[in-house]
Amino acid sequence: MAKRSARSGTGLMAMTVGAFNFRLLSAIIVALTLFTLSLLFTSHSDYSSIREGYSAGLTGVESIRRSVLALKSDPLKPRVDQIKKQADDHRMLALAYASYARKLKLENSKMLRIFADLSRNYSDLLNKPSYRALFESDSMSINELLLRQFEKEVKERIKATRQMIAEAKESFDNQLKIQKLKDTIFATNEQLTKAKKQGAFSSLIAAKSIPKSLNCLAMRLMEERIAHPEKYSDEGKALPPELEDPKLYHYAIFSDNVIAASVVVNSAVKNAKEPWKHVFHVVTDKMNLGAMQVMLKMKDYNGAHIEVKAFEDYKFLNSSYVPVLKQLESAKLQQFYFENKLENATKDTTNMKFRNPKYLSMLNHLRFYLPEMYPKLHRILFLDDDIVVQKDLTGLWRIDMDGKVNGAVETCFGSFHRYAQYMNFSHPLIKAKFNPNACAWAYGMNFFDLDAWRREKCTEQYHYWQSLNENRTLWKLGTLPPGLITFYSTTKPLDKSWHVLGLGYNPSISMEEINNAAVVHFNGNMKPWLDIAMSQFKPLWTKYVDYENEYVQACNFGL
């Protein structure tokens, strides 16, 4: 149907042109006929008038021809329009490539400048006064020479533009791939950062949550304590003299974890050559006191002496004397620790672990009050509840402390575990008093000379610095930074075989190093009583669990 319509349109046009030509021919014949008749019927005297008529006839024919030509379009006008359109199209193309180059972050590249220059050249060409006059001319006044010059310049620019596009295409494709890759990497990093934050928070929850079996054990032990108070209570009984005998080997263990504390005591006793000479001072809180008393008094530890108390029994530990207890009364500090919001906990993974309330727990800070808690003792060995004793530790009492207060294993190597990592050296007080490159040491197994402690007034030093750090500007919370400050220049380095750390986070510790250690420390989140403990190290701890205890069996501990 479309073809038929096109053909009929073409035929109609041909018929129209033919009819017009026929009319023109008829007009010319009529004019010649009239002229001939005028010659036949006029006299010689009228010759001039006849000649004038002839001229008028010719003038009419010329006028008709011109009117016909005017109806036909000038072939130069569409040519001008076409060349101008090509120039404008390529100008827009150059602009598009320049914009694309900017999107690909190529602002300083050669390509961007070239495409911008090409677009500017097209604009300058189209805005030339001579060429603008060419665009505005009517069909009768177009200058053909000027048109040819315009066409030549446009073609030159088009050629340069197409050549540049051909050269840039591969580069643009590569840049696009690079940009897409960068965007993908950035998005992946964002997802990785988010996953790390969530993973760190989940790990923190897993590490600090109480396993069902451990909670069961505490409840069962507390039931036994309530049912038979006379068997486990020390109230009204005379204090055994061994608890204050400075000639014996005294240990301080501060914990609210009954199974962990029992493993520390059990491992130390089993590896002691003369266990009846060892005295264990276990301090917990009021809530866990009953369970701890039952757990540690149900078994005879080969004659070792065990004292179980709650820190609340030490009346001097109150908010008027202890800075940490005073700081716990601060509303801001309570909000920092106890505001239970996921977004607050995960927005800063670096400091997330310091938001744990245990860092202001009095059980953690008791270690700074050893001389006052045990005023008749001269030396004491402090043990964390996540350690296992593998050898007899009495050799520590034979070490010459050289007047130092704290005997500890240093942890620094290279630039790691230096004071700068634990304290804020941008603070003028810290910067003035301490060396940022000083070697740090570890808590977990620390041998304290209590007489030197009293002489150096270390508790007073601790109070001074802890009070200054109420707003956490000197160090992030915890007990190691104030320990490093309190015992700065009064710490004696011990041989590393006394204390091997990292079993709660570092799977690459060699078994040879572990087997040679007197104490191994499960510091880190992967505690041995948790399901997330590292399987290769967990047997070092479980072999000292009292699986013969009826309450441990009832709670399916370790299964």
XYZ file of C-alpha atoms in Angstrom:
559
model
C 0.000 0.000 0.000
C 2.892 2.363 0.888
C 4.590 1.700 -2.454
C 1.330 2.341 -4.338
C 0.899 5.681 -2.575
C 4.464 6.702 -3.401
C 3.957 5.849 -7.061
C 0.679 7.750 -7.281
C 2.361 10.776 -5.654
C 5.194 10.709 -8.180
C 2.760 10.425 -11.113
C 0.708 13.317 -9.872
C 3.788 15.483 -9.657
C 4.835 14.551 -13.188
C 1.377 15.378 -14.535
C 1.455 18.757 -12.776
C 4.825 19.660 -14.293
C 3.688 18.477 -17.751
C 0.530 20.567 -17.588
C 2.511 23.597 -16.593
C 4.967 23.166 -19.468
C 2.068 22.740 -21.863
C 0.544 25.998 -20.701
C 3.854 27.771 -21.131
C 4.225 26.466 -24.665
C 0.667 27.521 -25.479
C 1.337 31.024 -24.229
C 4.425 31.345 -26.425
C 2.551 30.108 -29.519
C -0.283 32.559 -28.882
C 2.181 35.418 -28.546
C 3.917 34.535 -31.840
C 0.584 34.156 -33.617
C -0.528 37.589 -32.481
C 2.763 39.041 -33.640
C 2.407 37.498 -37.115
C -1.161 38.738 -37.511
C -0.062 42.164 -36.490
C 2.494 42.137 -39.324
C -0.097 41.092 -41.853
C -2.752 43.589 -40.938
C -0.792 46.674 -40.001
C 0.832 49.185 -42.241
C 4.504 50.184 -42.396
C 3.710 53.333 -40.441
C 2.660 51.179 -37.505
C 5.920 49.195 -37.543
C 7.228 50.889 -34.437
C 4.139 50.023 -32.457
C 4.389 46.443 -33.701
C 8.018 46.249 -32.551
C 6.984 47.578 -29.149
C 4.342 44.853 -28.925
C 6.935 42.242 -29.816
C 9.234 43.506 -27.065
C 6.378 43.446 -24.610
C 5.669 39.830 -25.608
C 9.269 38.817 -25.028
C 9.263 40.612 -21.681
C 6.185 38.669 -20.633
C 7.798 35.383 -21.597
C 10.970 36.236 -19.564
C 8.850 37.205 -16.619
C 7.005 33.894 -16.769
C 10.363 31.973 -16.965
C 11.758 33.788 -13.949
C 8.643 33.113 -11.923
C 8.990 29.418 -12.765
C 12.686 29.354 -11.685
C 11.794 31.102 -8.468
C 9.453 28.252 -7.656
C 12.397 25.842 -7.820
C 14.635 25.786 -4.548
C 18.222 27.058 -4.746
C 20.578 24.022 -4.501
C 23.091 26.049 -2.397
C 20.710 26.683 0.503
C 20.193 23.037 1.596
C 23.929 22.527 1.177
C 24.611 25.328 3.654
C 22.090 23.869 6.086
C 23.554 20.375 5.758
C 27.142 21.531 6.385
C 26.053 23.603 9.353
C 24.158 20.623 10.811
C 27.219 18.362 10.427
C 29.376 20.950 12.191
C 26.874 21.303 15.030
C 26.491 17.526 15.397
C 30.226 16.998 15.692
C 30.481 19.888 18.148
C 27.947 18.143 20.373
C 29.820 14.852 19.953
C 33.067 16.483 21.096
C 31.236 17.963 24.095
C 29.823 14.525 24.951
C 33.291 12.943 24.920
C 34.666 15.790 27.041
C 31.872 15.283 29.560
C 32.528 11.549 29.567
C 36.209 12.202 30.215
C 35.264 14.310 33.241
C 33.041 11.512 34.511
C 35.993 9.156 34.242
C 38.032 11.638 36.296
C 40.347 12.581 33.467
C 40.280 16.320 34.158
C 44.025 16.636 33.727
C 44.298 14.343 30.729
C 45.265 15.366 27.227
C 42.050 13.897 25.789
C 39.804 16.112 27.827
C 41.632 19.233 26.678
C 41.576 18.131 23.019
C 37.836 17.417 23.007
C 37.123 20.687 24.758
C 39.243 22.519 22.165
C 37.472 20.751 19.298
C 34.076 21.766 20.626
C 35.292 25.329 21.064
C 36.648 25.378 17.481
C 33.270 24.336 16.115
C 31.568 27.080 18.099
C 34.098 29.676 16.909
C 33.636 28.532 13.307
C 29.858 28.749 13.422
C 30.010 32.166 15.085
C 32.305 33.782 12.490
C 30.534 36.896 11.108
C 31.116 35.891 7.473
C 29.662 32.426 8.021
C 26.770 33.736 10.091
C 25.921 35.996 7.124
C 26.014 32.885 4.943
C 23.447 31.144 7.192
C 21.174 34.180 7.187
C 21.344 34.819 3.385
C 18.334 34.091 1.177
C 18.527 31.689 -1.714
C 19.369 34.427 -4.285
C 22.421 35.923 -2.457
C 24.511 32.901 -1.295
C 28.196 33.327 -2.040
C 29.346 30.026 -3.511
C 33.054 30.707 -2.884
C 32.366 31.469 0.764
C 30.279 28.324 0.997
C 33.146 26.209 -0.357
C 35.551 27.738 2.185
C 33.087 26.992 5.001
C 32.653 23.413 3.803
C 36.426 22.899 3.690
C 36.954 24.110 7.241
C 34.086 21.994 8.542
C 35.419 18.868 6.840
C 38.878 19.448 8.336
C 37.423 19.669 11.817
C 35.191 16.644 11.282
C 38.183 14.630 10.148
C 40.172 15.656 13.219
C 37.212 14.897 15.504
C 36.647 11.421 14.078
C 40.334 10.627 14.280
C 40.454 11.715 17.901
C 37.334 9.677 18.728
C 38.880 6.587 17.174
C 42.039 7.052 19.253
C 40.116 7.785 22.440
C 37.629 4.929 22.224
C 40.013 2.258 23.489
C 41.311 4.504 26.231
C 37.804 5.440 27.292
C 36.779 1.786 27.388
C 39.785 0.977 29.584
C 39.108 3.947 31.823
C 35.496 2.887 32.152
C 36.578 -0.603 33.175
C 39.041 0.856 35.679
C 36.376 3.137 37.116
C 33.897 0.275 37.392
C 36.572 -1.810 39.096
C 37.309 1.027 41.520
C 33.606 1.397 42.278
C 33.348 -2.335 42.873
C 36.401 -2.327 45.162
C 35.017 0.640 47.096
C 31.640 -1.050 47.519
C 33.342 -4.285 48.589
C 35.470 -2.403 51.117
C 32.363 -0.781 52.505
C 30.748 -4.202 52.889
C 33.944 -5.591 54.421
C 34.132 -2.747 56.939
C 30.517 -3.294 57.880
C 31.067 -7.046 58.170
C 34.157 -6.473 60.347
C 32.188 -4.230 62.674
C 29.379 -6.746 62.935
C 31.883 -9.581 63.327
C 33.768 -7.735 66.055
C 30.531 -7.052 67.887
C 29.397 -10.670 67.519
C 32.799 -11.860 68.723
C 32.529 -9.560 71.719
C 29.075 -10.906 72.517
C 30.312 -14.500 72.147
C 33.327 -13.813 74.365
C 31.489 -11.991 77.138
C 28.302 -14.049 77.248
C 27.962 -16.691 79.954
C 27.647 -20.225 78.524
C 24.575 -22.157 79.618
C 26.676 -24.847 81.327
C 28.615 -22.242 83.341
C 25.422 -20.523 84.434
C 23.974 -23.906 85.371
C 27.069 -24.721 87.435
C 26.867 -21.450 89.361
C 23.174 -22.007 90.083
C 23.679 -25.599 91.262
C 26.568 -24.589 93.513
C 24.508 -21.747 94.957
C 21.683 -24.178 95.718
C 24.153 -26.346 97.635
C 25.431 -23.288 99.524
C 21.906 -22.293 100.570
C 21.029 -25.847 101.557
C 24.135 -26.372 103.742
C 25.446 -22.950 104.883
C 27.350 -24.387 107.862
C 29.605 -26.481 105.621
C 30.957 -23.594 103.553
C 30.665 -20.367 105.526
C 33.709 -18.933 107.328
C 31.652 -16.631 109.530
C 32.380 -17.076 113.192
C 35.421 -19.258 112.518
C 38.960 -18.364 113.498
C 41.168 -17.249 110.635
C 43.707 -19.999 109.811
C 47.216 -18.664 110.563
C 48.497 -19.929 107.197
C 46.489 -17.214 105.419
C 48.760 -14.545 106.879
C 52.016 -16.490 107.128
C 54.609 -14.587 105.018
C 56.825 -17.676 104.895
C 54.335 -19.502 102.632
C 53.695 -18.985 98.919
C 50.715 -16.700 98.473
C 48.604 -16.270 95.338
C 45.903 -13.667 94.569
C 43.108 -14.653 92.168
C 40.252 -12.226 91.485
C 37.365 -13.760 89.519
C 33.606 -14.201 89.223
C 34.009 -17.370 87.099
C 33.834 -20.446 89.335
C 35.142 -22.957 86.812
C 38.019 -20.698 85.696
C 39.131 -19.980 89.269
C 39.031 -23.687 90.134
C 41.229 -24.511 87.108
C 43.839 -21.944 88.198
C 43.966 -23.392 91.712
C 43.882 -27.009 90.535
C 46.650 -26.524 87.957
C 48.882 -24.678 90.435
C 48.417 -27.330 93.122
C 48.974 -30.278 90.798
C 52.279 -28.827 89.572
C 53.497 -27.682 93.001
C 56.206 -29.738 94.665
C 54.913 -28.912 98.147
C 51.260 -27.916 97.728
C 50.659 -27.581 101.511
C 52.925 -24.534 101.463
C 50.732 -22.700 98.952
C 47.960 -20.297 99.920
C 45.326 -19.105 97.444
C 43.423 -15.887 98.151
C 40.373 -15.987 95.875
C 38.259 -12.830 95.779
C 34.927 -12.602 93.958
C 31.747 -10.510 94.310
C 28.787 -11.036 96.631
C 26.658 -12.573 93.906
C 29.157 -15.371 93.192
C 30.560 -15.777 96.706
C 28.394 -18.749 97.678
C 29.062 -20.662 94.467
C 32.805 -19.978 94.690
C 32.932 -21.167 98.315
C 31.244 -24.447 97.437
C 33.367 -25.053 94.338
C 36.686 -24.541 96.105
C 35.822 -26.189 99.420
C 34.269 -29.382 98.088
C 37.693 -30.682 97.141
C 40.908 -31.235 99.058
C 43.695 -29.586 97.060
C 46.493 -31.730 98.493
C 46.711 -29.634 101.628
C 46.810 -26.253 99.905
C 45.106 -23.440 101.810
C 42.247 -21.551 100.155
C 40.566 -18.362 101.264
C 37.397 -17.201 99.488
C 36.065 -13.691 100.087
C 33.962 -11.022 98.384
C 35.596 -7.692 97.619
C 32.703 -6.035 99.452
C 34.184 -7.536 102.636
C 37.077 -5.072 102.381
C 35.444 -2.026 103.924
C 38.133 0.421 102.814
C 37.088 -0.164 99.203
C 34.476 2.583 98.900
C 33.795 5.504 96.555
C 35.436 8.028 98.886
C 38.761 6.172 98.578
C 38.657 4.298 95.280
C 38.575 6.525 92.144
C 36.987 3.814 89.997
C 34.024 3.441 92.338
C 33.613 7.197 92.409
C 33.727 7.366 88.612
C 31.051 4.682 88.358
C 28.671 7.171 89.963
C 29.091 9.458 86.922
C 26.012 9.533 84.684
C 28.134 9.990 81.559
C 30.285 6.985 82.386
C 27.231 4.857 83.082
C 25.778 5.880 79.740
C 29.054 5.062 77.980
C 29.163 1.566 79.439
C 25.597 0.529 79.997
C 23.684 2.149 77.116
C 22.604 -0.974 75.303
C 22.440 0.121 71.658
C 23.893 -1.819 68.767
C 24.707 1.298 66.738
C 26.692 2.749 69.648
C 28.575 -0.482 70.174
C 29.527 -0.975 66.537
C 30.262 2.538 65.307
C 33.835 2.421 66.594
C 35.414 -1.027 66.272
C 38.798 0.224 67.478
C 37.436 1.146 70.918
C 34.542 -1.302 71.007
C 36.179 -3.653 73.499
C 36.765 -0.767 75.903
C 33.007 -0.231 76.179
C 32.827 -3.458 78.170
C 31.777 -2.625 81.768
C 34.304 -5.148 83.105
C 37.011 -2.503 82.656
C 35.483 -0.573 85.540
C 34.711 -3.712 87.535
C 36.177 -3.588 91.005
C 37.418 -7.166 90.523
C 39.677 -5.858 87.764
C 41.031 -3.002 89.848
C 41.636 -4.967 93.057
C 45.160 -5.662 91.849
C 46.096 -2.084 92.778
C 45.212 -2.682 96.462
C 47.207 -5.826 97.248
C 49.337 -4.304 100.075
C 46.203 -3.116 101.892
C 44.297 -6.334 101.350
C 47.178 -8.437 102.665
C 49.038 -6.164 105.099
C 51.096 -8.961 106.739
C 52.511 -10.361 103.494
C 55.796 -9.383 101.877
C 55.386 -10.993 98.455
C 52.437 -12.302 96.457
C 51.871 -13.772 93.001
C 48.934 -12.342 91.077
C 47.224 -14.719 88.612
C 44.412 -13.984 86.128
C 41.555 -16.489 85.953
C 42.259 -17.350 82.290
C 45.699 -18.874 82.905
C 46.889 -22.435 83.422
C 49.878 -23.274 85.611
C 52.105 -25.962 84.081
C 55.145 -25.947 86.402
C 56.070 -25.332 90.019
C 56.148 -21.562 90.535
C 58.107 -21.351 93.775
C 61.183 -20.287 91.779
C 59.627 -16.846 91.478
C 60.075 -16.293 95.229
C 63.819 -16.868 94.811
C 64.231 -14.117 92.183
C 66.159 -11.036 93.267
C 63.763 -8.186 92.474
C 66.527 -5.532 92.733
C 64.216 -3.275 94.687
C 61.565 -3.364 91.956
C 57.856 -3.722 92.694
C 56.491 -5.715 89.768
C 58.032 -8.785 88.157
C 56.482 -9.307 84.725
C 57.208 -10.662 81.244
C 57.723 -7.938 78.661
C 55.641 -8.170 75.483
C 57.266 -5.604 73.172
C 58.932 -6.544 69.898
C 59.895 -4.079 67.207
C 57.434 -1.202 67.368
C 54.657 -3.303 68.888
C 53.444 -3.216 72.502
C 55.206 0.013 73.349
C 53.797 2.615 75.728
C 52.682 4.710 72.747
C 50.062 2.062 71.908
C 48.406 2.234 75.307
C 48.474 5.922 76.214
C 47.609 9.248 74.621
C 50.983 10.889 74.042
C 49.320 13.964 72.595
C 48.332 14.802 76.160
C 51.007 17.047 77.746
C 51.032 15.135 81.066
C 51.644 11.772 79.404
C 54.192 13.245 77.022
C 56.129 14.867 79.859
C 56.276 11.832 82.161
C 56.719 8.767 79.944
C 58.783 7.464 77.054
C 56.544 6.385 74.155
C 59.086 3.703 73.179
C 59.205 2.133 76.645
C 58.518 -1.595 76.542
C 55.124 -2.767 77.788
C 54.623 -5.869 79.909
C 51.721 -8.218 80.489
C 49.219 -8.736 83.279
C 48.208 -12.325 83.978
C 51.148 -13.525 86.019
C 52.790 -10.800 88.054
C 55.063 -11.215 91.046
C 54.733 -8.280 93.440
C 57.129 -7.225 96.193
C 54.620 -5.686 98.601
C 57.281 -4.073 100.784
C 58.731 -2.234 97.766
C 55.152 -1.334 96.735
C 54.521 0.327 100.074
C 57.863 2.101 99.930
C 57.220 3.461 96.418
C 53.607 4.404 97.289
C 52.324 2.793 94.102
C 48.667 2.821 95.158
C 48.824 6.584 95.623
C 50.339 6.905 92.155
C 47.517 4.824 90.721
C 44.899 6.992 92.451
C 46.476 10.165 91.084
C 46.483 9.032 87.473
C 43.131 7.222 87.615
C 41.455 10.387 88.936
C 42.949 12.429 86.085
C 41.569 9.980 83.527
C 37.905 10.314 84.457
C 37.129 11.699 80.989
C 39.308 9.023 79.299
C 41.746 11.511 77.756
C 44.940 9.910 79.083
C 44.192 6.329 78.009
C 41.332 4.155 76.950
C 39.871 2.189 79.772
C 41.324 -0.987 81.196
C 43.840 -1.971 83.851
C 46.984 -2.357 81.758
C 47.509 1.380 80.932
C 47.245 2.486 84.586
C 49.435 -0.482 85.501
C 52.081 0.598 83.005
C 51.927 4.094 84.497
C 51.889 2.998 88.149
C 54.826 0.608 87.790
C 56.792 2.688 85.303
C 60.493 2.283 86.133
C 59.634 -0.149 88.963
C 59.114 -3.295 86.868
C 61.653 -6.097 86.677
C 61.528 -8.082 83.390
C 61.135 -11.839 83.855
C 62.252 -14.587 81.500
C 59.609 -15.146 78.821
C 59.315 -18.839 79.690
C 57.546 -17.893 82.899
C 54.511 -16.548 81.046
C 53.423 -17.338 77.461
C 50.504 -15.254 76.194
C 48.109 -15.280 73.257
C 46.321 -18.641 73.496
C 42.992 -16.825 73.248
C 43.688 -15.175 69.899
C 46.954 -16.364 68.299
C 46.821 -19.834 66.669
C 50.456 -19.706 65.541
C 52.088 -20.136 68.968
C 54.383 -23.142 68.804
C 53.740 -26.135 71.039
C 57.409 -26.144 71.995
C 57.060 -22.652 73.432
C 53.862 -23.653 75.213
C 55.371 -26.827 76.696
C 58.351 -24.874 78.050
C 56.134 -22.265 79.726
C 55.461 -22.203 83.462
C 52.157 -20.384 82.842
C 50.095 -20.200 79.653
C 47.610 -17.376 79.265
C 44.359 -17.548 77.272
C 44.170 -13.769 76.879
C 41.876 -12.751 74.031
C 38.253 -13.491 73.177
C 38.625 -17.236 72.605
C 38.506 -18.308 76.227
C 38.937 -22.053 76.835
C 35.511 -22.442 78.504
C 33.750 -21.056 75.399
C 32.688 -22.866 72.231
C 34.850 -20.449 70.205
C 38.048 -21.600 71.937
C 40.865 -22.775 69.676
C 40.732 -26.560 69.612
C 44.521 -27.052 69.579
C 44.920 -25.180 72.880
C 41.724 -26.098 74.723
C 43.051 -29.460 76.094
C 45.710 -27.537 78.025
C 42.885 -26.082 80.088
C 40.279 -28.884 80.143
C 42.692 -31.394 81.696
C 42.516 -29.369 84.920
C 38.699 -29.173 85.001
C 37.294 -31.212 87.892
C 35.011 -33.479 85.876
C 34.516 -35.659 88.976
C 32.544 -32.853 90.585
C 28.877 -33.871 90.635
C 27.694 -30.389 89.676
C 30.092 -30.172 86.744
C 28.699 -33.504 85.548
C 25.084 -32.421 86.088
C 25.568 -29.329 83.940
C 27.229 -31.253 81.078
C 30.157 -28.880 81.242
C 32.517 -29.194 78.291
C 30.123 -31.253 76.152
